[in-house]
């Protein structure tokens, strides 16, 4: 199994190389050159396995340069009962045919833990194989959840430093506290005056600047990435779609081979792409429903075939989806153009230079055969949180509510009764203020922890201990920088002279 770059498919890497380096030198993303098949009987055989057992089956098909023992150790070190509870990804049935896949039982209460708890282990093995002795510098741009999940995953990991940039006013107060109080000797966090796309563009620029790369090399350091452009972030996410299907099989809610719909609240397009890759391997999927908030660039894309980021940016109640440049869409385009690296490079250049691109009609046809886009406004999200809690007794966070609303609109419009799995991406307590106001509670004057207490009183749903404990922690990283100042912050953290 080898990996190719989406922008030059002559560039070939092993899994360990793809994970250790994060992104290809010319700016392309690594994709598998083929999708290892999972037959229906192999899928059925997943049903009796634990999550870790299922993960080992799926990951071993992609990470063929990892030994069985290495892979087993990575999986078992990541998904422990202490960190994830007895079942890392429970499937909760809201009503007949509508299932919620809870992906937020990890240490930071967001689905990103599913990938970021295992990535440091995959990285450790990959670095030892490919660039032994190097110190890895992880640069992260975050819209909120990635930053904390990456910090928690990589804190005190040997031979690793991690530096996180987040938009100063673009994350929830709980997310901000989670990051600014982060513990660990090898971590640093800095806010930037700008939005997520500014932070991400800055990180990408530093990452691919040969001068910076040279400076790091002088110090035996090497950049890598924990954003979902890294293959090591994506591949663990393929597992939970198979796992959800295996759970539905086990409970008799689908029969082997029955198709499901998958609904994903989407930002950078990583999570939904993982579902698409699961389907390429053989998971029976009818439709991929891509749910956006008011930053609905993807909804328009699936309708028109034109990706156009030239629009207003909205700060919504689902901040982890406030994104106008969905990096992982590049991987889907590579697949749908039949691995046409020139076409993909062309479109990505258009996006960079002019802020938009259009896919050829044949690609648009293929897109629309499998994907449906939809979006919900903040008001609709609030209404959905209230309805779902009052009428079905289930408490949604704002991101998952985007998905539930988009799915309900889809079902009304199409009458499609295919059993559906909705990815639930965060614990509602990460966004207590928005969830409380959705439920009609008055939160004026309450601080973040009073809001948590209020939400608990109001709903009877237990708040996670990891969030409650933040109250006692002290802020270690109050720093804020300008967009242009990101590179200086990187050097400062690494104690490198500019
Ligand atoms: C990151 C995130 C998303 C978006 O996931 P992508 O893989 O970037 O599309 C949705 N919801 C929450 C809570 C997130 O943290």
CSV table of C-alpha atoms and ligand atoms in Angstrom, one decimal:
chain,number,residue,atom,x,y,z
A,1,UNK,CA,0.0,0.0,0.0
A,2,UNK,CA,1.5,3.3,-1.0
A,3,UNK,CA,0.3,6.9,-0.9
A,4,UNK,CA,0.3,9.6,-3.6
A,5,UNK,CA,0.1,13.3,-3.6
A,6,UNK,CA,-3.1,14.9,-4.9
A,7,UNK,CA,-1.0,17.5,-6.7
A,8,UNK,CA,1.7,15.3,-8.2
A,9,UNK,CA,1.0,11.6,-8.3
A,10,UNK,CA,4.6,10.8,-9.1
A,11,UNK,CA,5.3,11.5,-5.5
A,12,UNK,CA,4.9,8.2,-3.7
A,13,UNK,CA,5.2,7.7,0.1
A,14,UNK,CA,4.7,4.8,2.5
A,15,UNK,CA,2.1,5.3,5.3
A,16,UNK,CA,4.9,6.1,7.8
A,17,UNK,CA,6.3,8.8,5.5
A,18,UNK,CA,2.9,10.3,4.9
A,19,UNK,CA,2.2,10.4,8.6
A,20,UNK,CA,5.7,11.7,9.6
A,21,UNK,CA,5.7,14.5,7.1
A,22,UNK,CA,1.9,15.4,7.1
A,23,UNK,CA,1.8,17.1,3.7
A,24,UNK,CA,3.6,16.6,0.4
A,25,UNK,CA,6.4,19.0,-0.4
A,26,UNK,CA,4.5,20.7,-3.3
A,27,UNK,CA,1.5,21.3,-1.1
A,28,UNK,CA,-0.6,18.2,-2.1
A,29,UNK,CA,-2.3,15.9,0.3
A,30,UNK,CA,-1.4,12.2,0.6
A,31,UNK,CA,-4.1,9.7,-0.5
A,32,UNK,CA,-4.0,5.9,-0.6
A,33,UNK,CA,-3.3,4.7,-4.2
A,34,UNK,CA,-6.0,2.1,-3.7
A,35,UNK,CA,-8.8,1.3,-1.3
A,36,UNK,CA,-8.4,-2.1,0.4
A,37,UNK,CA,-11.7,-4.0,0.1
A,38,UNK,CA,-13.8,-5.1,3.1
A,39,UNK,CA,-16.2,-7.8,1.9
A,40,UNK,CA,-19.6,-8.1,3.4
A,41,UNK,CA,-18.5,-11.2,5.4
A,42,UNK,CA,-15.5,-9.3,6.7
A,43,UNK,CA,-17.8,-6.5,7.8
A,44,UNK,CA,-20.1,-9.0,9.5
A,45,UNK,CA,-17.1,-10.4,11.3
A,46,UNK,CA,-16.5,-7.0,12.9
A,47,UNK,CA,-19.8,-7.2,14.9
A,48,UNK,CA,-18.6,-9.3,17.8
A,49,UNK,CA,-15.3,-7.4,18.1
A,50,UNK,CA,-14.5,-4.5,20.6
A,51,UNK,CA,-13.8,-1.1,19.2
A,52,UNK,CA,-10.1,-1.8,19.4
A,53,UNK,CA,-10.5,-5.1,17.6
A,54,UNK,CA,-12.4,-3.3,14.8
A,55,UNK,CA,-9.7,-0.6,14.6
A,56,UNK,CA,-6.9,-3.1,14.2
A,57,UNK,CA,-8.7,-4.8,11.3
A,58,UNK,CA,-9.3,-1.6,9.4
A,59,UNK,CA,-6.0,0.2,10.2
A,60,UNK,CA,-3.9,-2.8,9.3
A,61,UNK,CA,-5.3,-2.6,5.7
A,62,UNK,CA,-3.9,0.9,5.3
A,63,UNK,CA,-0.8,1.0,7.5
A,64,UNK,CA,0.9,-1.9,5.8
A,65,UNK,CA,4.4,-0.8,6.9
A,66,UNK,CA,3.5,-1.1,10.6
A,67,UNK,CA,4.0,-4.5,12.2
A,68,UNK,CA,1.0,-6.2,13.8
A,69,UNK,CA,2.6,-5.5,17.2
A,70,UNK,CA,3.2,-1.8,16.5
A,71,UNK,CA,-0.3,-1.3,15.3
A,72,UNK,CA,-1.8,-3.2,18.2
A,73,UNK,CA,0.2,-1.1,20.7
A,74,UNK,CA,-0.9,2.2,19.0
A,75,UNK,CA,-4.6,1.2,19.2
A,76,UNK,CA,-4.5,-0.1,22.7
A,77,UNK,CA,-2.5,2.9,24.0
A,78,UNK,CA,-5.0,5.3,22.4
A,79,UNK,CA,-8.4,3.9,23.2
A,80,UNK,CA,-8.2,3.0,26.8
A,81,UNK,CA,-11.2,2.6,29.2
A,82,UNK,CA,-9.7,5.4,31.4
A,83,UNK,CA,-9.8,7.9,28.5
A,84,UNK,CA,-12.9,6.7,26.5
A,85,UNK,CA,-15.0,4.6,28.8
A,86,UNK,CA,-16.1,1.1,28.0
A,87,UNK,CA,-17.4,1.9,24.5
A,88,UNK,CA,-15.6,4.8,22.8
A,89,UNK,CA,-18.3,5.3,20.1
A,90,UNK,CA,-21.8,4.4,21.3
A,91,UNK,CA,-24.7,4.4,18.9
A,92,UNK,CA,-27.9,5.9,20.4
A,93,UNK,CA,-31.2,5.3,18.6
A,94,UNK,CA,-33.3,8.5,18.6
A,95,UNK,CA,-36.1,6.8,16.8
A,96,UNK,CA,-36.6,4.0,14.3
A,97,UNK,CA,-34.0,4.4,11.6
A,98,UNK,CA,-32.4,7.6,13.1
A,99,UNK,CA,-29.2,6.8,15.0
A,100,UNK,CA,-26.7,9.1,16.7
A,101,UNK,CA,-23.1,8.0,16.6
A,102,UNK,CA,-21.6,9.6,19.7
A,103,UNK,CA,-17.9,10.4,19.0
A,104,UNK,CA,-17.1,12.6,21.9
A,105,UNK,CA,-16.4,10.3,24.8
A,106,UNK,CA,-12.6,11.0,24.7
A,107,UNK,CA,-10.6,13.3,27.1
A,108,UNK,CA,-11.5,16.6,25.4
A,109,UNK,CA,-15.2,15.9,24.7
A,110,UNK,CA,-15.0,16.3,20.9
A,111,UNK,CA,-14.8,13.7,18.1
A,112,UNK,CA,-11.3,14.9,17.3
A,113,UNK,CA,-10.1,12.8,20.2
A,114,UNK,CA,-10.9,9.7,18.1
A,115,UNK,CA,-8.0,10.6,15.8
A,116,UNK,CA,-5.8,12.7,18.0
A,117,UNK,CA,-5.4,10.2,20.8
A,118,UNK,CA,-3.9,7.7,18.3
A,119,UNK,CA,-2.0,10.1,16.0
A,120,UNK,CA,0.9,10.7,18.5
A,121,UNK,CA,1.4,6.9,18.6
A,122,UNK,CA,1.3,6.5,14.9
A,123,UNK,CA,3.6,9.5,14.6
A,124,UNK,CA,6.1,8.0,17.1
A,125,UNK,CA,6.3,4.7,15.2
A,126,UNK,CA,6.5,6.5,11.8
A,127,UNK,CA,9.3,8.9,13.0
A,128,UNK,CA,11.3,6.0,14.4
A,129,UNK,CA,11.0,4.2,11.0
A,130,UNK,CA,11.7,7.2,8.7
A,131,UNK,CA,13.5,10.0,10.4
A,132,UNK,CA,15.0,8.6,13.6
A,133,UNK,CA,16.5,11.1,15.9
A,134,UNK,CA,14.5,14.1,14.6
A,135,UNK,CA,12.4,16.3,16.9
A,136,UNK,CA,8.9,16.7,15.4
A,137,UNK,CA,7.3,20.1,15.6
A,138,UNK,CA,3.5,20.0,15.3
A,139,UNK,CA,1.9,23.2,14.1
A,140,UNK,CA,-1.9,23.4,14.4
A,141,UNK,CA,-4.5,25.9,13.3
A,142,UNK,CA,-7.7,25.3,15.1
A,143,UNK,CA,-11.3,26.5,15.0
A,144,UNK,CA,-11.5,25.2,18.6
A,145,UNK,CA,-11.7,21.5,19.0
A,146,UNK,CA,-8.6,20.3,17.1
A,147,UNK,CA,-6.3,22.5,19.2
A,148,UNK,CA,-7.3,21.1,22.5
A,149,UNK,CA,-7.5,17.5,21.2
A,150,UNK,CA,-4.0,17.8,19.7
A,151,UNK,CA,-2.5,19.4,22.8
A,152,UNK,CA,-4.0,16.6,24.9
A,153,UNK,CA,-2.8,13.9,22.5
A,154,UNK,CA,0.8,15.2,22.1
A,155,UNK,CA,1.5,16.7,25.6
A,156,UNK,CA,4.8,15.4,26.9
A,157,UNK,CA,5.1,13.0,23.9
A,158,UNK,CA,8.9,12.4,23.6
A,159,UNK,CA,10.8,14.2,20.8
A,160,UNK,CA,7.8,16.3,20.0
A,161,UNK,CA,6.7,20.0,20.4
A,162,UNK,CA,3.3,21.3,19.7
A,163,UNK,CA,2.2,24.8,18.9
A,164,UNK,CA,-1.5,25.8,18.5
A,165,UNK,CA,-3.0,28.9,16.9
A,166,UNK,CA,-6.6,29.8,17.3
A,167,UNK,CA,-8.8,32.8,16.2
A,168,UNK,CA,-9.0,35.1,19.2
A,169,UNK,CA,-12.8,35.6,19.0
A,170,UNK,CA,-13.6,32.4,17.1
A,171,UNK,CA,-13.9,29.8,19.8
A,172,UNK,CA,-16.2,29.1,22.7
A,173,UNK,CA,-15.2,30.3,26.2
A,174,UNK,CA,-14.9,26.6,27.3
A,175,UNK,CA,-12.7,25.8,24.2
A,176,UNK,CA,-10.5,28.8,25.0
A,177,UNK,CA,-10.1,27.8,28.6
A,178,UNK,CA,-9.3,24.2,27.6
A,179,UNK,CA,-6.4,25.5,25.5
A,180,UNK,CA,-5.0,28.3,27.5
A,181,UNK,CA,-4.8,26.1,30.7
A,182,UNK,CA,-3.1,23.2,28.8
A,183,UNK,CA,-0.5,21.4,30.8
A,184,UNK,CA,2.7,19.8,29.5
A,185,UNK,CA,6.3,20.8,29.0
A,186,UNK,CA,6.3,20.7,25.2
A,187,UNK,CA,3.2,22.7,24.4
A,188,UNK,CA,2.4,26.4,23.5
A,189,UNK,CA,-0.8,28.1,22.5
A,190,UNK,CA,-1.3,31.5,20.9
A,191,UNK,CA,-4.5,33.4,19.8
A,192,UNK,CA,-4.4,35.3,16.5
A,193,UNK,CA,-6.2,38.4,15.5
A,194,UNK,CA,-8.2,37.0,12.6
A,195,UNK,CA,-10.5,34.1,11.8
A,196,UNK,CA,-9.8,30.3,11.4
A,197,UNK,CA,-9.0,30.6,7.7
A,198,UNK,CA,-6.3,33.3,8.6
A,199,UNK,CA,-4.8,30.9,11.2
A,200,UNK,CA,-4.9,28.0,8.8
A,201,UNK,CA,-3.4,30.0,5.9
A,202,UNK,CA,-0.6,31.2,8.2
A,203,UNK,CA,0.2,27.8,9.4
A,204,UNK,CA,0.3,26.4,5.8
A,205,UNK,CA,2.6,29.2,4.7
A,206,UNK,CA,5.0,28.6,7.5
A,207,UNK,CA,4.8,24.9,6.9
A,208,UNK,CA,5.8,25.1,3.2
A,209,UNK,CA,8.3,27.9,3.5
A,210,UNK,CA,11.7,26.4,2.5
A,211,UNK,CA,13.6,29.0,4.6
A,212,UNK,CA,11.7,28.0,7.8
A,213,UNK,CA,12.2,24.4,6.9
A,214,UNK,CA,15.9,25.0,6.6
A,215,UNK,CA,16.1,26.7,9.9
A,216,UNK,CA,14.4,23.8,11.6
A,217,UNK,CA,16.7,21.3,9.9
A,218,UNK,CA,19.7,23.1,11.3
A,219,UNK,CA,18.3,22.2,14.7
A,220,UNK,CA,17.3,18.6,13.8
A,221,UNK,CA,13.7,19.6,13.8
A,222,UNK,CA,11.0,18.7,11.3
A,223,UNK,CA,7.5,20.1,10.9
A,224,UNK,CA,4.5,17.8,10.9
A,225,UNK,CA,0.8,18.4,11.0
A,226,UNK,CA,-2.0,17.3,13.3
A,227,UNK,CA,-4.6,18.9,11.1
A,228,UNK,CA,-6.8,16.6,9.1
A,229,UNK,CA,-4.6,17.1,6.1
A,230,UNK,CA,-2.4,14.5,7.9
A,231,UNK,CA,-3.3,11.0,6.7
A,232,UNK,CA,-2.8,9.8,10.4
A,233,UNK,CA,-5.7,12.0,11.3
A,234,UNK,CA,-8.1,10.6,8.7
A,235,UNK,CA,-7.4,6.9,8.7
A,236,UNK,CA,-8.6,6.4,12.4
A,237,UNK,CA,-11.9,8.1,11.5
A,238,UNK,CA,-12.7,5.5,8.8
A,239,UNK,CA,-12.9,2.9,11.7
A,240,UNK,CA,-15.9,4.4,13.5
A,241,UNK,CA,-18.2,4.2,10.4
A,242,UNK,CA,-17.5,0.5,10.2
A,243,UNK,CA,-17.9,0.3,13.9
A,244,UNK,CA,-21.3,2.0,13.8
A,245,UNK,CA,-22.5,-0.3,11.1
A,246,UNK,CA,-21.2,-3.3,13.1
A,247,UNK,CA,-23.2,-2.1,16.1
A,248,UNK,CA,-26.4,-1.7,14.0
A,249,UNK,CA,-25.8,-5.3,12.7
A,250,UNK,CA,-25.3,-6.6,16.2
A,251,UNK,CA,-28.6,-5.0,17.4
A,252,UNK,CA,-30.4,-6.2,14.3
A,253,UNK,CA,-31.2,-2.7,13.1
A,254,UNK,CA,-29.7,-3.4,9.7
A,255,UNK,CA,-28.9,-6.7,7.9
A,256,UNK,CA,-25.5,-7.3,6.2
A,257,UNK,CA,-25.4,-5.3,3.0
A,258,UNK,CA,-28.3,-2.9,3.8
A,259,UNK,CA,-27.2,0.6,2.9
A,260,UNK,CA,-27.2,3.4,5.4
A,261,UNK,CA,-27.2,7.2,5.1
A,262,UNK,CA,-24.4,9.1,6.8
A,263,UNK,CA,-24.9,12.6,8.0
A,264,UNK,CA,-21.9,14.6,9.1
A,265,UNK,CA,-21.7,18.2,10.5
A,266,UNK,CA,-18.8,19.4,8.4
A,267,UNK,CA,-16.1,21.9,8.5
A,268,UNK,CA,-12.7,20.9,7.0
A,269,UNK,CA,-14.4,17.9,5.3
A,270,UNK,CA,-12.3,15.3,7.1
A,271,UNK,CA,-15.0,13.4,9.0
A,272,UNK,CA,-17.3,13.0,6.0
A,273,UNK,CA,-14.4,12.1,3.7
A,274,UNK,CA,-13.6,9.3,6.1
A,275,UNK,CA,-17.1,8.0,5.6
A,276,UNK,CA,-16.6,8.2,1.9
A,277,UNK,CA,-13.4,6.2,2.1
A,278,UNK,CA,-15.2,3.6,4.3
A,279,UNK,CA,-17.7,3.3,1.4
A,280,UNK,CA,-14.9,3.0,-1.1
A,281,UNK,CA,-13.7,0.0,0.9
A,282,UNK,CA,-17.2,-1.6,0.9
A,283,UNK,CA,-19.3,-0.1,3.6
A,284,UNK,CA,-22.8,0.1,2.1
A,285,UNK,CA,-23.7,3.8,2.0
A,286,UNK,CA,-26.7,5.3,0.1
A,287,UNK,CA,-26.1,9.0,0.6
A,288,UNK,CA,-23.5,11.2,2.3
A,289,UNK,CA,-25.3,14.2,3.8
A,290,UNK,CA,-23.0,17.1,4.3
A,291,UNK,CA,-24.4,19.5,6.9
A,292,UNK,CA,-23.1,23.0,7.2
A,293,UNK,CA,-24.0,26.1,9.3
A,294,UNK,CA,-24.4,29.5,7.7
A,295,UNK,CA,-20.9,29.3,6.3
A,296,UNK,CA,-22.6,27.2,3.6
A,297,UNK,CA,-19.9,27.2,0.9
A,298,UNK,CA,-20.2,23.3,0.7
A,299,UNK,CA,-24.0,23.4,0.4
A,300,UNK,CA,-23.7,25.6,-2.7
A,301,UNK,CA,-20.9,23.5,-4.0
A,302,UNK,CA,-22.9,20.3,-4.0
A,303,UNK,CA,-25.8,22.2,-5.7
A,304,UNK,CA,-23.8,24.0,-8.4
A,305,UNK,CA,-20.4,22.4,-8.8
A,306,UNK,CA,-18.8,25.8,-8.0
A,307,UNK,CA,-16.7,26.3,-4.9
A,308,UNK,CA,-16.8,30.0,-4.0
A,309,UNK,CA,-15.2,31.2,-0.9
A,310,UNK,CA,-15.8,34.9,-1.8
A,311,UNK,CA,-18.6,35.5,0.7
A,312,UNK,CA,-19.2,36.8,4.2
A,313,UNK,CA,-17.7,34.8,7.1
A,314,UNK,CA,-20.1,34.2,9.9
A,315,UNK,CA,-19.2,33.5,13.6
A,316,UNK,CA,-22.0,31.0,14.4
A,317,UNK,CA,-23.0,29.0,17.5
A,318,UNK,CA,-21.2,26.0,15.9
A,319,UNK,CA,-17.7,27.5,15.8
A,320,UNK,CA,-15.8,24.3,14.8
A,321,UNK,CA,-17.6,24.5,11.5
A,322,UNK,CA,-16.9,28.1,10.8
A,323,UNK,CA,-14.7,27.4,7.8
A,324,UNK,CA,-14.7,28.7,4.2
A,325,UNK,CA,-11.9,26.6,2.9
A,326,UNK,CA,-12.5,22.9,3.5
A,327,UNK,CA,-9.0,21.4,2.9
A,328,UNK,CA,-10.0,17.8,2.6
A,329,UNK,CA,-12.3,18.4,-0.3
A,330,UNK,CA,-9.1,18.2,-2.3
A,331,UNK,CA,-8.9,14.5,-1.6
A,332,UNK,CA,-12.5,13.9,-2.8
A,333,UNK,CA,-11.8,15.9,-6.0
A,334,UNK,CA,-8.7,13.8,-6.6
A,335,UNK,CA,-10.8,10.6,-6.4
A,336,UNK,CA,-13.7,12.0,-8.4
A,337,UNK,CA,-11.4,13.2,-11.3
A,338,UNK,CA,-10.0,9.7,-11.6
A,339,UNK,CA,-6.7,10.7,-9.8
A,340,UNK,CA,-6.1,13.7,-12.1
A,341,UNK,CA,-3.3,15.6,-10.2
A,342,UNK,CA,-3.1,18.3,-12.9
A,343,UNK,CA,-6.8,19.0,-12.7
A,344,UNK,CA,-6.7,19.1,-8.9
A,345,UNK,CA,-3.6,21.4,-8.9
A,346,UNK,CA,-5.5,23.7,-11.3
A,347,UNK,CA,-8.6,23.9,-9.1
A,348,UNK,CA,-6.6,24.5,-5.9
A,349,UNK,CA,-4.6,27.3,-7.7
A,350,UNK,CA,-7.8,28.9,-8.8
A,351,UNK,CA,-9.1,28.8,-5.2
A,352,UNK,CA,-5.9,30.4,-3.9
A,353,UNK,CA,-5.6,33.0,-6.6
A,354,UNK,CA,-9.2,33.9,-7.3
A,355,UNK,CA,-11.2,32.5,-4.4
A,356,UNK,CA,-13.3,30.0,-6.5
A,357,UNK,CA,-13.2,27.1,-8.9
A,358,UNK,CA,-15.7,25.0,-10.9
A,359,UNK,CA,-15.5,21.2,-11.3
A,360,UNK,CA,-16.1,19.7,-14.8
A,361,UNK,CA,-19.7,18.5,-15.4
A,362,UNK,CA,-18.7,14.8,-15.2
A,363,UNK,CA,-17.3,15.4,-11.7
A,364,UNK,CA,-20.4,17.3,-10.7
A,365,UNK,CA,-22.6,14.4,-11.8
A,366,UNK,CA,-20.6,12.0,-9.7
A,367,UNK,CA,-20.7,14.3,-6.7
A,368,UNK,CA,-24.4,14.7,-6.9
A,369,UNK,CA,-25.0,11.0,-7.2
A,370,UNK,CA,-23.6,10.4,-3.7
A,371,UNK,CA,-23.5,13.7,-1.8
A,372,UNK,CA,-26.3,15.9,-0.6
A,373,UNK,CA,-25.5,19.3,0.9
A,374,UNK,CA,-27.7,21.3,3.4
A,375,UNK,CA,-27.3,24.0,6.0
A,376,UNK,CA,-29.0,25.3,9.1
A,377,UNK,CA,-29.0,28.7,10.6
A,378,UNK,CA,-28.3,29.5,14.3
A,379,UNK,CA,-32.0,29.9,14.9
A,380,UNK,CA,-32.8,26.5,13.3
A,381,UNK,CA,-30.1,25.0,15.4
A,382,UNK,CA,-31.5,26.4,18.6
A,383,UNK,CA,-35.0,25.2,17.7
A,384,UNK,CA,-33.6,21.7,16.9
A,385,UNK,CA,-31.8,21.5,20.3
A,386,UNK,CA,-35.0,22.5,22.1
A,387,UNK,CA,-37.3,20.1,20.1
A,388,UNK,CA,-35.0,17.2,20.4
A,389,UNK,CA,-34.6,17.6,24.1
A,390,UNK,CA,-38.3,18.3,24.9
A,391,UNK,CA,-39.8,15.8,22.5
A,392,UNK,CA,-37.2,13.0,22.4
A,393,UNK,CA,-35.3,13.5,25.6
A,394,UNK,CA,-31.9,13.8,24.0
A,395,UNK,CA,-29.5,16.7,24.5
A,396,UNK,CA,-27.6,17.8,21.3
A,397,UNK,CA,-24.6,20.1,21.0
A,398,UNK,CA,-24.8,22.9,18.5
A,399,UNK,CA,-22.8,21.1,15.8
A,400,UNK,CA,-24.7,17.9,16.0
A,401,UNK,CA,-27.9,19.9,15.9
A,402,UNK,CA,-26.8,21.3,12.6
A,403,UNK,CA,-26.7,17.8,11.3
A,404,UNK,CA,-30.0,16.6,12.8
A,405,UNK,CA,-31.8,19.6,11.3
A,406,UNK,CA,-30.3,19.1,7.8
A,407,UNK,CA,-31.2,15.4,8.0
A,408,UNK,CA,-34.8,16.2,9.0
A,409,UNK,CA,-35.1,18.6,6.1
A,410,UNK,CA,-33.6,16.0,3.7
A,411,UNK,CA,-36.0,13.3,4.9
A,412,UNK,CA,-39.0,15.6,4.5
A,413,UNK,CA,-38.0,16.6,1.0
A,414,UNK,CA,-37.1,13.1,-0.2
A,415,UNK,CA,-39.1,10.6,1.9
A,416,UNK,CA,-35.9,8.6,2.1
A,417,UNK,CA,-36.3,6.0,4.9
A,418,UNK,CA,-32.8,4.5,4.7
A,419,UNK,CA,-31.5,3.8,8.2
A,420,UNK,CA,-29.3,6.8,9.0
A,421,UNK,CA,-26.3,7.4,11.2
A,422,UNK,CA,-25.7,11.0,12.3
A,423,UNK,CA,-22.2,11.8,13.5
A,424,UNK,CA,-22.4,13.5,16.9
A,425,UNK,CA,-19.2,15.5,17.2
A,426,UNK,CA,-19.2,17.3,20.6
A,427,UNK,CA,-20.5,17.0,24.1
A,428,UNK,CA,-23.2,19.7,24.7
A,429,UNK,CA,-21.3,21.0,27.7
A,430,UNK,CA,-18.5,22.4,25.4
A,431,UNK,CA,-21.1,24.9,24.2
A,432,UNK,CA,-23.2,25.4,27.4
A,433,UNK,CA,-24.2,29.0,26.7
A,434,UNK,CA,-25.7,28.3,23.3
A,435,UNK,CA,-27.4,25.1,24.4
A,436,UNK,CA,-28.9,26.8,27.4
A,437,UNK,CA,-30.3,29.7,25.5
A,438,UNK,CA,-31.7,27.2,23.0
A,439,UNK,CA,-33.5,25.6,25.9
A,440,UNK,CA,-34.9,29.1,26.8
A,441,UNK,CA,-32.8,29.6,30.0
A,442,UNK,CA,-31.6,33.1,30.9
A,443,UNK,CA,-27.7,33.0,31.1
A,444,UNK,CA,-27.0,36.7,31.5
A,445,UNK,CA,-24.3,37.4,34.1
A,446,UNK,CA,-23.4,33.7,34.6
A,447,UNK,CA,-19.8,32.7,34.1
A,448,UNK,CA,-18.8,29.6,32.2
A,449,UNK,CA,-19.0,27.2,35.1
A,450,UNK,CA,-22.3,28.7,36.4
A,451,UNK,CA,-23.6,27.9,32.9
A,452,UNK,CA,-22.5,24.3,33.2
A,453,UNK,CA,-24.2,24.0,36.5
A,454,UNK,CA,-27.4,25.6,35.1
A,455,UNK,CA,-27.4,23.3,32.2
A,456,UNK,CA,-27.0,20.3,34.5
A,457,UNK,CA,-29.9,21.5,36.6
A,458,UNK,CA,-32.0,22.2,33.6
A,459,UNK,CA,-31.5,18.8,31.9
A,460,UNK,CA,-30.3,16.3,34.4
A,461,UNK,CA,-27.5,15.3,32.0
A,462,UNK,CA,-24.2,14.9,33.8
A,463,UNK,CA,-21.4,17.4,32.8
A,464,UNK,CA,-18.1,15.8,32.0
A,465,UNK,CA,-15.5,15.8,34.8
A,466,UNK,CA,-12.7,17.0,32.4
A,467,UNK,CA,-14.6,20.2,31.8
A,468,UNK,CA,-15.5,20.8,35.4
A,469,UNK,CA,-11.9,20.5,36.5
A,470,UNK,CA,-10.8,23.4,34.3
A,471,UNK,CA,-12.2,25.7,36.9
A,472,UNK,CA,-9.2,25.0,39.2
A,473,UNK,CA,-6.6,25.4,36.5
A,474,UNK,CA,-4.5,28.5,35.8
A,475,UNK,CA,-4.2,30.2,32.5
A,476,UNK,CA,-0.7,29.5,31.1
A,477,UNK,CA,-1.0,30.9,27.6
A,478,UNK,CA,-2.7,34.4,27.4
A,479,UNK,CA,-0.6,35.4,24.3
A,480,UNK,CA,-2.2,37.0,21.2
A,481,UNK,CA,-0.4,37.8,17.9
A,482,UNK,CA,-1.2,39.4,14.5
A,483,UNK,CA,-1.5,37.3,11.4
A,484,UNK,CA,1.9,38.4,10.3
A,485,UNK,CA,3.4,37.5,13.7
A,486,UNK,CA,2.8,33.8,13.5
A,487,UNK,CA,6.2,32.9,12.2
A,488,UNK,CA,7.9,34.9,15.0
A,489,UNK,CA,5.9,33.0,17.6
A,490,UNK,CA,7.0,29.7,16.1
A,491,UNK,CA,10.6,30.7,16.3
A,492,UNK,CA,10.2,32.0,19.8
A,493,UNK,CA,8.6,28.8,21.1
A,494,UNK,CA,11.3,26.7,19.5
A,495,UNK,CA,14.0,29.1,20.8
A,496,UNK,CA,15.4,29.5,17.3
A,497,UNK,CA,16.9,32.9,16.2
A,498,UNK,CA,15.2,34.4,13.2
B,1,LIG,C1,-13.9,19.7,13.8
B,1,LIG,C2,-15.4,19.6,14.1
B,1,LIG,C3,-16.3,19.4,13.1
B,1,LIG,C4,-16.0,19.4,11.6
B,1,LIG,O1,-15.3,18.3,11.3
B,1,LIG,P1,-14.4,18.2,9.9
B,1,LIG,O2,-13.8,16.9,9.9
B,1,LIG,O3,-13.5,19.4,10.0
B,1,LIG,O4,-15.4,18.4,8.8
B,1,LIG,C5,-17.7,19.3,13.5
B,1,LIG,N1,-18.0,19.4,14.8
B,1,LIG,C6,-17.1,19.5,15.8
B,1,LIG,C7,-17.6,19.6,17.2
B,1,LIG,C8,-15.8,19.6,15.5
B,1,LIG,O5,-14.9,19.8,16.5
